């Protein structure tokens, strides 16, 4: 009887530890997804919409999985360098990134279609890729490389210049311009510019020192990186643009495939929902950028269809042709993309 009583006492003492261990085990079972991007950090409601999109994803995935999956956002390339993020996602070393896919064009030439000048000229046309043969082929290619597209985000871009406005191709002659992709650089070089490869988060310093005369980047980056402080003129992407960048929210296929099916479905549904938010915010920034630069006294110019056609004509003879010659898939993708209309 004494022995039984002692066992009972030991059991009573141990019980809280057992409960604590069980609770710790369930807490440890929650998976935290690391979400990295190169853009300035903010909050759910304030700041660069790409950061807010990532934060919305983190908050919603935790809510919808009842805490089984959480997200931690690392803005401003604080977790790893900008270009390295794609390779890290592929290998399962990084869970998610909101990433301009053309940045990884050096690794896979096919990805340069994500910033092909003149190929996409409206948000509606970009959105149509997702369910068109070009988007399906592109998504399948990325999946083969270990990357899942969660949210299809397109952004129009504009040109900030320290000197004269760059509206027509001939305006770029003699200037040092950052185009944002190898293909855009080819077009700029044909127009007589010298080109630079600079991530958008390094543009302020480059323009401030004069290493860069002008840059083409998304409207959101033109605002977020405060380039109005070092620019005298702006050409907007509102209405018409020859520069549309594909900046999807991507996830490591290795990490995605390891999740239970119900969590995979939640993540895919959430990604699709965030596309509407992304497009709405991108379009708002196309308008806002004109106001931000105008207030600083910059000359603000817009594009029309005739001007976009001039840029497209150069792109078709240089960048499009060069891209199509890279691989059989590149040739197929550019052909399929030209068949997509708004």
mmCIF file with all atom_site columns, C-alpha atoms in Angstrom, residues 32-160:
data_model
loop_
_atom_site.group_PDB
_atom_site.id
_atom_site.type_symbol
_atom_site.label_atom_id
_atom_site.label_alt_id
_atom_site.label_comp_id
_atom_site.label_asym_id
_atom_site.label_entity_id
_atom_site.label_seq_id
_atom_site.pdbx_PDB_ins_code
_atom_site.Cartn_x
_atom_site.Cartn_y
_atom_site.Cartn_z
_atom_site.occupancy
_atom_site.B_iso_or_equiv
_atom_site.pdbx_formal_charge
_atom_site.auth_seq_id
_atom_site.auth_comp_id
_atom_site.auth_asym_id
_atom_site.auth_atom_id
_atom_site.pdbx_PDB_model_num
ATOM 1   C CA . UNK A 1 32  ? 7.237  28.724 -39.128 1.00 0.00 ? 32  UNK A CA 1
ATOM 2   C CA . UNK A 1 33  ? 7.725  29.672 -42.768 1.00 0.00 ? 33  UNK A CA 1
ATOM 3   C CA . UNK A 1 34  ? 10.507 32.152 -43.487 1.00 0.00 ? 34  UNK A CA 1
ATOM 4   C CA . UNK A 1 35  ? 9.364  34.743 -46.043 1.00 0.00 ? 35  UNK A CA 1
ATOM 5   C CA . UNK A 1 36  ? 12.138 36.876 -47.530 1.00 0.00 ? 36  UNK A CA 1
ATOM 6   C CA . UNK A 1 37  ? 12.090 39.852 -49.905 1.00 0.00 ? 37  UNK A CA 1
ATOM 7   C CA . UNK A 1 38  ? 14.260 42.822 -50.889 1.00 0.00 ? 38  UNK A CA 1
ATOM 8   C CA . UNK A 1 39  ? 11.769 45.603 -50.210 1.00 0.00 ? 39  UNK A CA 1
ATOM 9   C CA . UNK A 1 40  ? 11.491 47.996 -47.232 1.00 0.00 ? 40  UNK A CA 1
ATOM 10  C CA . UNK A 1 41  ? 9.669  46.621 -44.219 1.00 0.00 ? 41  UNK A CA 1
ATOM 11  C CA . UNK A 1 42  ? 6.448  48.055 -42.811 1.00 0.00 ? 42  UNK A CA 1
ATOM 12  C CA . UNK A 1 43  ? 3.295  46.816 -41.135 1.00 0.00 ? 43  UNK A CA 1
ATOM 13  C CA . UNK A 1 44  ? 0.121  45.055 -42.243 1.00 0.00 ? 44  UNK A CA 1
ATOM 14  C CA . UNK A 1 45  ? -1.434 48.433 -43.061 1.00 0.00 ? 45  UNK A CA 1
ATOM 15  C CA . UNK A 1 46  ? 1.490  50.733 -43.889 1.00 0.00 ? 46  UNK A CA 1
ATOM 16  C CA . UNK A 1 47  ? 4.430  50.643 -46.288 1.00 0.00 ? 47  UNK A CA 1
ATOM 17  C CA . UNK A 1 48  ? 5.443  48.891 -49.509 1.00 0.00 ? 48  UNK A CA 1
ATOM 18  C CA . UNK A 1 49  ? 2.515  46.720 -50.613 1.00 0.00 ? 49  UNK A CA 1
ATOM 19  C CA . UNK A 1 50  ? 4.838  43.798 -51.391 1.00 0.00 ? 50  UNK A CA 1
ATOM 20  C CA . UNK A 1 51  ? 5.920  43.697 -47.756 1.00 0.00 ? 51  UNK A CA 1
ATOM 21  C CA . UNK A 1 52  ? 2.279  44.058 -46.680 1.00 0.00 ? 52  UNK A CA 1
ATOM 22  C CA . UNK A 1 53  ? 1.298  41.208 -48.999 1.00 0.00 ? 53  UNK A CA 1
ATOM 23  C CA . UNK A 1 54  ? 3.860  38.950 -47.321 1.00 0.00 ? 54  UNK A CA 1
ATOM 24  C CA . UNK A 1 55  ? 2.633  40.013 -43.870 1.00 0.00 ? 55  UNK A CA 1
ATOM 25  C CA . UNK A 1 56  ? -0.974 39.335 -44.882 1.00 0.00 ? 56  UNK A CA 1
ATOM 26  C CA . UNK A 1 57  ? 0.060  35.902 -46.053 1.00 0.00 ? 57  UNK A CA 1
ATOM 27  C CA . UNK A 1 58  ? 1.804  35.200 -42.714 1.00 0.00 ? 58  UNK A CA 1
ATOM 28  C CA . UNK A 1 59  ? -1.157 36.423 -40.640 1.00 0.00 ? 59  UNK A CA 1
ATOM 29  C CA . UNK A 1 60  ? -3.789 34.585 -42.696 1.00 0.00 ? 60  UNK A CA 1
ATOM 30  C CA . UNK A 1 61  ? -1.933 31.282 -42.959 1.00 0.00 ? 61  UNK A CA 1
ATOM 31  C CA . UNK A 1 62  ? -1.594 31.205 -39.160 1.00 0.00 ? 62  UNK A CA 1
ATOM 32  C CA . UNK A 1 63  ? -5.280 31.998 -38.743 1.00 0.00 ? 63  UNK A CA 1
ATOM 33  C CA . UNK A 1 64  ? -6.511 29.473 -41.315 1.00 0.00 ? 64  UNK A CA 1
ATOM 34  C CA . UNK A 1 65  ? -4.322 26.636 -40.063 1.00 0.00 ? 65  UNK A CA 1
ATOM 35  C CA . UNK A 1 66  ? -5.176 27.380 -36.409 1.00 0.00 ? 66  UNK A CA 1
ATOM 36  C CA . UNK A 1 67  ? -1.533 28.106 -35.678 1.00 0.00 ? 67  UNK A CA 1
ATOM 37  C CA . UNK A 1 68  ? -0.151 24.935 -37.257 1.00 0.00 ? 68  UNK A CA 1
ATOM 38  C CA . UNK A 1 69  ? 1.662  27.068 -39.843 1.00 0.00 ? 69  UNK A CA 1
ATOM 39  C CA . UNK A 1 70  ? 3.000  30.547 -39.086 1.00 0.00 ? 70  UNK A CA 1
ATOM 40  C CA . UNK A 1 71  ? 5.076  32.999 -41.095 1.00 0.00 ? 71  UNK A CA 1
ATOM 41  C CA . UNK A 1 72  ? 8.023  35.271 -40.318 1.00 0.00 ? 72  UNK A CA 1
ATOM 42  C CA . UNK A 1 73  ? 8.746  38.087 -42.802 1.00 0.00 ? 73  UNK A CA 1
ATOM 43  C CA . UNK A 1 74  ? 12.336 39.221 -43.449 1.00 0.00 ? 74  UNK A CA 1
ATOM 44  C CA . UNK A 1 75  ? 12.254 42.497 -45.444 1.00 0.00 ? 75  UNK A CA 1
ATOM 45  C CA . UNK A 1 76  ? 15.058 44.416 -47.132 1.00 0.00 ? 76  UNK A CA 1
ATOM 46  C CA . UNK A 1 77  ? 17.109 41.269 -47.892 1.00 0.00 ? 77  UNK A CA 1
ATOM 47  C CA . UNK A 1 78  ? 17.837 41.017 -44.149 1.00 0.00 ? 78  UNK A CA 1
ATOM 48  C CA . UNK A 1 79  ? 17.833 37.209 -44.188 1.00 0.00 ? 79  UNK A CA 1
ATOM 49  C CA . UNK A 1 80  ? 19.871 36.743 -47.356 1.00 0.00 ? 80  UNK A CA 1
ATOM 50  C CA . UNK A 1 81  ? 21.052 38.710 -50.368 1.00 0.00 ? 81  UNK A CA 1
ATOM 51  C CA . UNK A 1 82  ? 18.497 39.647 -53.017 1.00 0.00 ? 82  UNK A CA 1
ATOM 52  C CA . UNK A 1 83  ? 19.531 37.501 -55.979 1.00 0.00 ? 83  UNK A CA 1
ATOM 53  C CA . UNK A 1 84  ? 20.386 34.465 -53.806 1.00 0.00 ? 84  UNK A CA 1
ATOM 54  C CA . UNK A 1 85  ? 16.782 34.080 -52.660 1.00 0.00 ? 85  UNK A CA 1
ATOM 55  C CA . UNK A 1 86  ? 15.606 32.187 -55.753 1.00 0.00 ? 86  UNK A CA 1
ATOM 56  C CA . UNK A 1 87  ? 18.305 29.531 -55.494 1.00 0.00 ? 87  UNK A CA 1
ATOM 57  C CA . UNK A 1 88  ? 17.598 29.190 -51.762 1.00 0.00 ? 88  UNK A CA 1
ATOM 58  C CA . UNK A 1 89  ? 13.871 28.614 -52.443 1.00 0.00 ? 89  UNK A CA 1
ATOM 59  C CA . UNK A 1 90  ? 14.734 25.984 -55.068 1.00 0.00 ? 90  UNK A CA 1
ATOM 60  C CA . UNK A 1 91  ? 16.918 24.074 -52.627 1.00 0.00 ? 91  UNK A CA 1
ATOM 61  C CA . UNK A 1 92  ? 14.515 24.292 -49.676 1.00 0.00 ? 92  UNK A CA 1
ATOM 62  C CA . UNK A 1 93  ? 16.883 26.595 -47.738 1.00 0.00 ? 93  UNK A CA 1
ATOM 63  C CA . UNK A 1 94  ? 14.273 29.385 -47.872 1.00 0.00 ? 94  UNK A CA 1
ATOM 64  C CA . UNK A 1 95  ? 10.534 28.764 -47.608 1.00 0.00 ? 95  UNK A CA 1
ATOM 65  C CA . UNK A 1 96  ? 9.034  31.721 -49.493 1.00 0.00 ? 96  UNK A CA 1
ATOM 66  C CA . UNK A 1 97  ? 10.074 34.872 -51.329 1.00 0.00 ? 97  UNK A CA 1
ATOM 67  C CA . UNK A 1 98  ? 8.335  37.677 -53.167 1.00 0.00 ? 98  UNK A CA 1
ATOM 68  C CA . UNK A 1 99  ? 10.810 37.676 -56.004 1.00 0.00 ? 99  UNK A CA 1
ATOM 69  C CA . UNK A 1 100 ? 11.284 39.361 -59.405 1.00 0.00 ? 100 UNK A CA 1
ATOM 70  C CA . UNK A 1 101 ? 11.852 36.153 -61.391 1.00 0.00 ? 101 UNK A CA 1
ATOM 71  C CA . UNK A 1 102 ? 14.005 37.817 -64.045 1.00 0.00 ? 102 UNK A CA 1
ATOM 72  C CA . UNK A 1 103 ? 16.670 38.310 -61.338 1.00 0.00 ? 103 UNK A CA 1
ATOM 73  C CA . UNK A 1 104 ? 17.309 34.563 -61.683 1.00 0.00 ? 104 UNK A CA 1
ATOM 74  C CA . UNK A 1 105 ? 17.660 34.774 -65.466 1.00 0.00 ? 105 UNK A CA 1
ATOM 75  C CA . UNK A 1 106 ? 21.377 34.082 -65.141 1.00 0.00 ? 106 UNK A CA 1
ATOM 76  C CA . UNK A 1 107 ? 20.549 30.711 -63.617 1.00 0.00 ? 107 UNK A CA 1
ATOM 77  C CA . UNK A 1 108 ? 17.772 29.835 -66.065 1.00 0.00 ? 108 UNK A CA 1
ATOM 78  C CA . UNK A 1 109 ? 17.490 31.902 -69.250 1.00 0.00 ? 109 UNK A CA 1
ATOM 79  C CA . UNK A 1 110 ? 13.781 31.074 -69.527 1.00 0.00 ? 110 UNK A CA 1
ATOM 80  C CA . UNK A 1 111 ? 13.038 33.247 -66.473 1.00 0.00 ? 111 UNK A CA 1
ATOM 81  C CA . UNK A 1 112 ? 13.935 36.420 -68.348 1.00 0.00 ? 112 UNK A CA 1
ATOM 82  C CA . UNK A 1 113 ? 10.447 36.381 -69.840 1.00 0.00 ? 113 UNK A CA 1
ATOM 83  C CA . UNK A 1 114 ? 9.360  37.810 -66.463 1.00 0.00 ? 114 UNK A CA 1
ATOM 84  C CA . UNK A 1 115 ? 10.645 41.216 -67.580 1.00 0.00 ? 115 UNK A CA 1
ATOM 85  C CA . UNK A 1 116 ? 10.478 41.184 -71.372 1.00 0.00 ? 116 UNK A CA 1
ATOM 86  C CA . UNK A 1 117 ? 10.018 44.746 -72.638 1.00 0.00 ? 117 UNK A CA 1
ATOM 87  C CA . UNK A 1 118 ? 6.823  45.318 -74.599 1.00 0.00 ? 118 UNK A CA 1
ATOM 88  C CA . UNK A 1 119 ? 5.558  41.770 -74.141 1.00 0.00 ? 119 UNK A CA 1
ATOM 89  C CA . UNK A 1 120 ? 3.026  42.592 -71.419 1.00 0.00 ? 120 UNK A CA 1
ATOM 90  C CA . UNK A 1 121 ? 1.502  46.064 -71.637 1.00 0.00 ? 121 UNK A CA 1
ATOM 91  C CA . UNK A 1 122 ? -1.431 45.904 -69.200 1.00 0.00 ? 122 UNK A CA 1
ATOM 92  C CA . UNK A 1 123 ? -2.368 44.317 -65.883 1.00 0.00 ? 123 UNK A CA 1
ATOM 93  C CA . UNK A 1 124 ? -5.220 42.439 -67.564 1.00 0.00 ? 124 UNK A CA 1
ATOM 94  C CA . UNK A 1 125 ? -2.806 40.876 -70.044 1.00 0.00 ? 125 UNK A CA 1
ATOM 95  C CA . UNK A 1 126 ? -0.413 39.867 -67.256 1.00 0.00 ? 126 UNK A CA 1
ATOM 96  C CA . UNK A 1 127 ? -3.239 38.352 -65.193 1.00 0.00 ? 127 UNK A CA 1
ATOM 97  C CA . UNK A 1 128 ? -4.373 36.318 -68.206 1.00 0.00 ? 128 UNK A CA 1
ATOM 98  C CA . UNK A 1 129 ? -1.044 34.452 -68.195 1.00 0.00 ? 129 UNK A CA 1
ATOM 99  C CA . UNK A 1 130 ? -2.013 32.405 -65.149 1.00 0.00 ? 130 UNK A CA 1
ATOM 100 C CA . UNK A 1 131 ? -4.668 30.388 -67.007 1.00 0.00 ? 131 UNK A CA 1
ATOM 101 C CA . UNK A 1 132 ? -3.110 30.645 -70.483 1.00 0.00 ? 132 UNK A CA 1
ATOM 102 C CA . UNK A 1 133 ? -0.726 28.097 -72.047 1.00 0.00 ? 133 UNK A CA 1
ATOM 103 C CA . UNK A 1 134 ? 2.255  30.429 -71.473 1.00 0.00 ? 134 UNK A CA 1
ATOM 104 C CA . UNK A 1 135 ? 1.549  30.614 -67.733 1.00 0.00 ? 135 UNK A CA 1
ATOM 105 C CA . UNK A 1 136 ? 0.901  26.901 -67.422 1.00 0.00 ? 136 UNK A CA 1
ATOM 106 C CA . UNK A 1 137 ? 4.177  26.068 -69.222 1.00 0.00 ? 137 UNK A CA 1
ATOM 107 C CA . UNK A 1 138 ? 6.079  28.614 -67.155 1.00 0.00 ? 138 UNK A CA 1
ATOM 108 C CA . UNK A 1 139 ? 4.637  27.349 -63.850 1.00 0.00 ? 139 UNK A CA 1
ATOM 109 C CA . UNK A 1 140 ? 5.450  23.751 -64.829 1.00 0.00 ? 140 UNK A CA 1
ATOM 110 C CA . UNK A 1 141 ? 9.033  24.756 -65.641 1.00 0.00 ? 141 UNK A CA 1
ATOM 111 C CA . UNK A 1 142 ? 9.429  26.427 -62.244 1.00 0.00 ? 142 UNK A CA 1
ATOM 112 C CA . UNK A 1 143 ? 7.925  23.405 -60.490 1.00 0.00 ? 143 UNK A CA 1
ATOM 113 C CA . UNK A 1 144 ? 10.540 21.192 -62.183 1.00 0.00 ? 144 UNK A CA 1
ATOM 114 C CA . UNK A 1 145 ? 13.189 23.496 -60.717 1.00 0.00 ? 145 UNK A CA 1
ATOM 115 C CA . UNK A 1 146 ? 11.689 23.272 -57.219 1.00 0.00 ? 146 UNK A CA 1
ATOM 116 C CA . UNK A 1 147 ? 9.556  26.426 -57.133 1.00 0.00 ? 147 UNK A CA 1
ATOM 117 C CA . UNK A 1 148 ? 5.772  26.808 -56.689 1.00 0.00 ? 148 UNK A CA 1
ATOM 118 C CA . UNK A 1 149 ? 4.012  30.041 -57.723 1.00 0.00 ? 149 UNK A CA 1
ATOM 119 C CA . UNK A 1 150 ? 1.536  31.027 -55.010 1.00 0.00 ? 150 UNK A CA 1
ATOM 120 C CA . UNK A 1 151 ? 0.492  34.503 -56.174 1.00 0.00 ? 151 UNK A CA 1
ATOM 121 C CA . UNK A 1 152 ? 0.889  35.929 -59.689 1.00 0.00 ? 152 UNK A CA 1
ATOM 122 C CA . UNK A 1 153 ? 1.885  39.567 -59.178 1.00 0.00 ? 153 UNK A CA 1
ATOM 123 C CA . UNK A 1 154 ? 2.651  41.952 -62.057 1.00 0.00 ? 154 UNK A CA 1
ATOM 124 C CA . UNK A 1 155 ? 3.894  45.508 -61.695 1.00 0.00 ? 155 UNK A CA 1
ATOM 125 C CA . UNK A 1 156 ? 4.142  48.308 -64.216 1.00 0.00 ? 156 UNK A CA 1
ATOM 126 C CA . UNK A 1 157 ? 7.262  50.427 -64.102 1.00 0.00 ? 157 UNK A CA 1
ATOM 127 C CA . UNK A 1 158 ? 8.479  53.911 -64.835 1.00 0.00 ? 158 UNK A CA 1
ATOM 128 C CA . UNK A 1 159 ? 11.729 55.807 -65.298 1.00 0.00 ? 159 UNK A CA 1
ATOM 129 C CA . UNK A 1 160 ? 13.338 58.102 -62.735 1.00 0.00 ? 160 UNK A CA 1
#
